[in-house]
Tab-separated table of C-alpha atoms in Angstrom:
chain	number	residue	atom	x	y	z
A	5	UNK	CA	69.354	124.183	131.754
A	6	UNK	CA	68.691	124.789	135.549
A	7	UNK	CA	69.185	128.097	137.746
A	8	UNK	CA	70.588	129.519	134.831
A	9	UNK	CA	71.983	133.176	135.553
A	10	UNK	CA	71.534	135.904	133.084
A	11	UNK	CA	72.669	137.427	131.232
A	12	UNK	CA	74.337	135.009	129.211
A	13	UNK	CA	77.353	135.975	127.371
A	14	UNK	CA	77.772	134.114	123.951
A	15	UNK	CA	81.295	133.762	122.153
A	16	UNK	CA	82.203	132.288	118.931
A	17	UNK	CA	85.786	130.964	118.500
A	18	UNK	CA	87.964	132.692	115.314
A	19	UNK	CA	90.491	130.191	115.286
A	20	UNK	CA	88.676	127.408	113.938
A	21	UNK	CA	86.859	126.570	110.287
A	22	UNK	CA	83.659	125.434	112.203
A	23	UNK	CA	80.710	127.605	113.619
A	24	UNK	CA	81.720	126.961	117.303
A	25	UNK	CA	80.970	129.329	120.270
A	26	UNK	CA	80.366	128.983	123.936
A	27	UNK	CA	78.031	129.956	126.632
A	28	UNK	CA	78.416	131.940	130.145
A	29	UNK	CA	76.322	132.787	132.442
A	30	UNK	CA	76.057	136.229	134.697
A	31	UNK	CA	79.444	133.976	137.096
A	32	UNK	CA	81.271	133.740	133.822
A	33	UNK	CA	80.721	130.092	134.352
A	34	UNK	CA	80.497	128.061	130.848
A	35	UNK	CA	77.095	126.746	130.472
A	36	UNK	CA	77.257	124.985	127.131
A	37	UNK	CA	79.663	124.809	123.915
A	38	UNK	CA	77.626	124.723	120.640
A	39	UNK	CA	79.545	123.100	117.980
A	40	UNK	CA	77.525	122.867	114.166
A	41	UNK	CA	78.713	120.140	111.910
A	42	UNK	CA	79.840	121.928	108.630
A	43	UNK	CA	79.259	120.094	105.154
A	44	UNK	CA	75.934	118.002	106.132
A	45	UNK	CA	73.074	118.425	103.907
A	46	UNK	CA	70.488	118.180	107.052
A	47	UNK	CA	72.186	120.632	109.236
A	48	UNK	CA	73.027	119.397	112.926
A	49	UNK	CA	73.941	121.526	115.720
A	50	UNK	CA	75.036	119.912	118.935
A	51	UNK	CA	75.218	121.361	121.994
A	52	UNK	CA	77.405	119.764	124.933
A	53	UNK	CA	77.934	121.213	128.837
A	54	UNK	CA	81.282	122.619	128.193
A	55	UNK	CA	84.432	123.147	125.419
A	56	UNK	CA	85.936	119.433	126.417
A	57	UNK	CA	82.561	117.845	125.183
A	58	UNK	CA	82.169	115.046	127.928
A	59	UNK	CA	78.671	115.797	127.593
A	60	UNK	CA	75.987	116.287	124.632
A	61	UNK	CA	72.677	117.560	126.331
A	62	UNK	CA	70.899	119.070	122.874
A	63	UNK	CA	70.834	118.304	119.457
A	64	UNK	CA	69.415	120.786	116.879
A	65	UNK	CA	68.646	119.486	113.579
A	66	UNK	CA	66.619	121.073	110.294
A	67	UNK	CA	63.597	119.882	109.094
A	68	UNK	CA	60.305	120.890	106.242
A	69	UNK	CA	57.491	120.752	108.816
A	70	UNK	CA	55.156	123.774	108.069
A	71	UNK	CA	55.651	126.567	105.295
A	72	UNK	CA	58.711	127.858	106.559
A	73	UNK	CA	62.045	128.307	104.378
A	74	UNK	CA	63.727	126.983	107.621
A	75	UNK	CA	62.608	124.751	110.854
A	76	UNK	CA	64.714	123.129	113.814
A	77	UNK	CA	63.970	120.531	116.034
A	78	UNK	CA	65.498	120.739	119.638
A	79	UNK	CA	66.162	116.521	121.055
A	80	UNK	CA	67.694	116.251	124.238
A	81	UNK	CA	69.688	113.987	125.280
A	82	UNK	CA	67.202	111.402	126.151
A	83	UNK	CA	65.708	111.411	122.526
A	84	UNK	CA	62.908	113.806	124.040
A	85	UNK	CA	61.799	116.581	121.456
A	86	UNK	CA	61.635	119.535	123.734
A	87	UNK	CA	60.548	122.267	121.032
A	88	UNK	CA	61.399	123.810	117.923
A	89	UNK	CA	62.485	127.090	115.451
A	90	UNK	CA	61.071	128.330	112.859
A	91	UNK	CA	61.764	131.297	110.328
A	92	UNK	CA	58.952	132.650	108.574
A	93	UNK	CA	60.003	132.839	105.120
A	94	UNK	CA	59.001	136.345	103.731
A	95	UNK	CA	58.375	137.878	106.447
A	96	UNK	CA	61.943	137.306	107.569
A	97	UNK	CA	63.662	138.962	104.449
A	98	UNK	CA	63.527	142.487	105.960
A	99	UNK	CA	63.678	141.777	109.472
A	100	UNK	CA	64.509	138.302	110.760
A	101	UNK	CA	61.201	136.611	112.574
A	102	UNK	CA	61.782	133.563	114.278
A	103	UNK	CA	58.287	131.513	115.292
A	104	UNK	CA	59.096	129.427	119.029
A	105	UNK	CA	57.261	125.902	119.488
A	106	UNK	CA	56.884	123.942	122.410
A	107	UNK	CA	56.948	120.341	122.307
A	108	UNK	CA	53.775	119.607	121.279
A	109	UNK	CA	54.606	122.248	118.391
A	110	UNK	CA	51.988	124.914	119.517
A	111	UNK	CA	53.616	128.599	119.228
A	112	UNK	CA	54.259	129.761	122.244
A	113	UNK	CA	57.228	132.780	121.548
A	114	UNK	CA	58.252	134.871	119.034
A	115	UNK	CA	61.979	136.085	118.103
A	116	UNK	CA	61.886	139.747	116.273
A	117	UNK	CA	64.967	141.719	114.920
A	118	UNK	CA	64.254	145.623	116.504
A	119	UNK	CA	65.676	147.477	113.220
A	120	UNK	CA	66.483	145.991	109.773
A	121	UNK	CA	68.098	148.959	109.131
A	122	UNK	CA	71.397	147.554	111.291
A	123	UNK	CA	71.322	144.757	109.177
A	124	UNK	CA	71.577	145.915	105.894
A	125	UNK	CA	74.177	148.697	106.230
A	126	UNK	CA	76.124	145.958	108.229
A	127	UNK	CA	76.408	144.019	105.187
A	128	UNK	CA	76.430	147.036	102.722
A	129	UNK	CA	80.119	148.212	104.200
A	130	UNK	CA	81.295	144.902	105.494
A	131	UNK	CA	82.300	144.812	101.938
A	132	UNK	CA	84.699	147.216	101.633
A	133	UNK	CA	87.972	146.326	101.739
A	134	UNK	CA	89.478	147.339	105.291
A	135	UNK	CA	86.297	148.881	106.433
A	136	UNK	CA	84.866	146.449	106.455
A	137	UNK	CA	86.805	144.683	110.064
A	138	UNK	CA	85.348	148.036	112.189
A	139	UNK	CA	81.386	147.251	111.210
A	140	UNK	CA	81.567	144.874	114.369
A	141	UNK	CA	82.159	147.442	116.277
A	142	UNK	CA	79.485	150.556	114.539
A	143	UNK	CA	76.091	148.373	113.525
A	144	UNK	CA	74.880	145.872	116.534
A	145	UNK	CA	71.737	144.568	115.545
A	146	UNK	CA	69.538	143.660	118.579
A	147	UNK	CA	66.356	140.834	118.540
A	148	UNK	CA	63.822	140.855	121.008
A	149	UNK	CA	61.546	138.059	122.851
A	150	UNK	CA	57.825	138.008	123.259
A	151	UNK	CA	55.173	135.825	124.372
A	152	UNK	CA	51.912	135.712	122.055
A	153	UNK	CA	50.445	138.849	124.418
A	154	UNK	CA	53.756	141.167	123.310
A	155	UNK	CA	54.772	141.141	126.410
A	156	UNK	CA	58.797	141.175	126.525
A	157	UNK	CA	60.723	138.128	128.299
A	158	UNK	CA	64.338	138.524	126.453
A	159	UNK	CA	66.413	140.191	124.599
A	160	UNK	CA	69.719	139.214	122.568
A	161	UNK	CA	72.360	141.910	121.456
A	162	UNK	CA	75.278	142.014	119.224
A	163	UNK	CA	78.108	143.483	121.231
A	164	UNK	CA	80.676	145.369	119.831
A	165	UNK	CA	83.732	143.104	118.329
A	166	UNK	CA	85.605	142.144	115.712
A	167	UNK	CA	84.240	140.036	113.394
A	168	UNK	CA	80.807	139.992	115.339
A	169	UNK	CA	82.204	137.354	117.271
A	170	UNK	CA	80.146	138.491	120.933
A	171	UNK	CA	76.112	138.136	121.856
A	172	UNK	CA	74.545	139.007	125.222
A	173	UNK	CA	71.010	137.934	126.120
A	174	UNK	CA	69.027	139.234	129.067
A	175	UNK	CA	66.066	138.337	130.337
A	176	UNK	CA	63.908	140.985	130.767
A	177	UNK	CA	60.329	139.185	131.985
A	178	UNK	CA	59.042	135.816	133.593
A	179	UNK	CA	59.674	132.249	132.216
A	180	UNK	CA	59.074	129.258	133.512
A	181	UNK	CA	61.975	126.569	132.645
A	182	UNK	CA	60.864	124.990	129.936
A	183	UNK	CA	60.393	128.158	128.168
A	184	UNK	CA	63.670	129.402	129.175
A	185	UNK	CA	65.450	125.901	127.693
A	186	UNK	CA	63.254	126.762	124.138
A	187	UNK	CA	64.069	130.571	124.142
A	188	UNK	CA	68.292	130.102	124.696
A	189	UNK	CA	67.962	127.106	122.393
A	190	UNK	CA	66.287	129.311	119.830
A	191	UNK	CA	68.777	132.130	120.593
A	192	UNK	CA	71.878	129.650	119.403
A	193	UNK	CA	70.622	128.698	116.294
A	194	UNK	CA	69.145	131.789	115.346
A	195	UNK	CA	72.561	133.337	116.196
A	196	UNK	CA	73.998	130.614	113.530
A	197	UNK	CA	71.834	131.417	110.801
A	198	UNK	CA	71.903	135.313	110.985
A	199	UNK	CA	75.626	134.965	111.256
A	200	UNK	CA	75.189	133.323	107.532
A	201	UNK	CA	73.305	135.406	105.981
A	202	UNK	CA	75.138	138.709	106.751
């Protein structure tokens, strides 16, 4: 993920049964096509350069390291870990709270929905029968990334859509690369698991 140009437009694809979606950057250029393997029991997300798949640069996979009720391990294509995810169990039931790690898994970011509020009357009226299609397009929950100091470096919003089908992040302070390769990698499969749980 080098000279990457934000914002990055993210775009999951209705036609199909799997979680799929694909990444542009600010040139509308497709950066990467994330495509998560449905029916594992260890869930895997792979993440390839573009929708024809010639090439897988990330792998994202679960796994029970710390007390967290979820954790995800970024490989690249090499077989180098380059970082990890983690949700922080209770403190996530309100608003979602992601925990960033860097390779050497020492916390180095932090992922924070701005309002829980969005979330729950999101779900709340997503359940009414015809209603329910237009909630893409009234409740857009946003998340925002810090570094350990609170000082803001990006920031990931729901645009308005059907079916919540568009994200935009931004980056809105400094990272170095690495950190920028962790923070869009976190982005993606935080996107996936919000997405699930409503």
């Amino acid at each position: 993920m080098q000279n990457i140009q934000f914002p990055l437009t993210l775009t999951f694809k209705i036609s199909t049964f799997s979680n799929d979606f694909t990444v542009q950057d600010a040139n509308g250029r497709t950066i990467n096509y994330v495509k998560q393997k449905l029916f594992k029991f260890i869930e895997e997300v792979n993440v390839f350069s573009d929708e024809a798949k010639p090439e897988q640069l990330y792998t994202i996979s679960a796994n029970k390291w710390l007390d967290f009720s979820a954790a995800y391990s970024f490989t690249n294509q090499t077989g180098e870990q380059v970082g990890s995810v983690a949700r922080k169990g209770w403190a996530s039931l309100w608003k979602a709270r992601y925990e960033i790690y860097d390779e050497q898994r020492n916390q180095d970011l932090l992922i924070q929905e701005d309002n829980g509020w969005v979330k729950v009357a999101d779900s709340l009226l997503s359940e009414i029968p015809l209603l329910g299609m237009f909630t893409g397009y009234v409740f857009n929950p946003s998340y925002t990334v810090t570094k350990p100091g609170g000082d803001e470096v990006a920031m990931l919003t729901k645009e308005r859509s059907f079916f919540g089908r568009r994200f935009t992040v931004h980056k809105t302070g400094e990272l170095d690369s690495k950190e920028t390769e962790r923070v869009i990698l976190s982005l993606m499969m935080m996107i996936l698991l919000e997405r699930r749980r409503g």
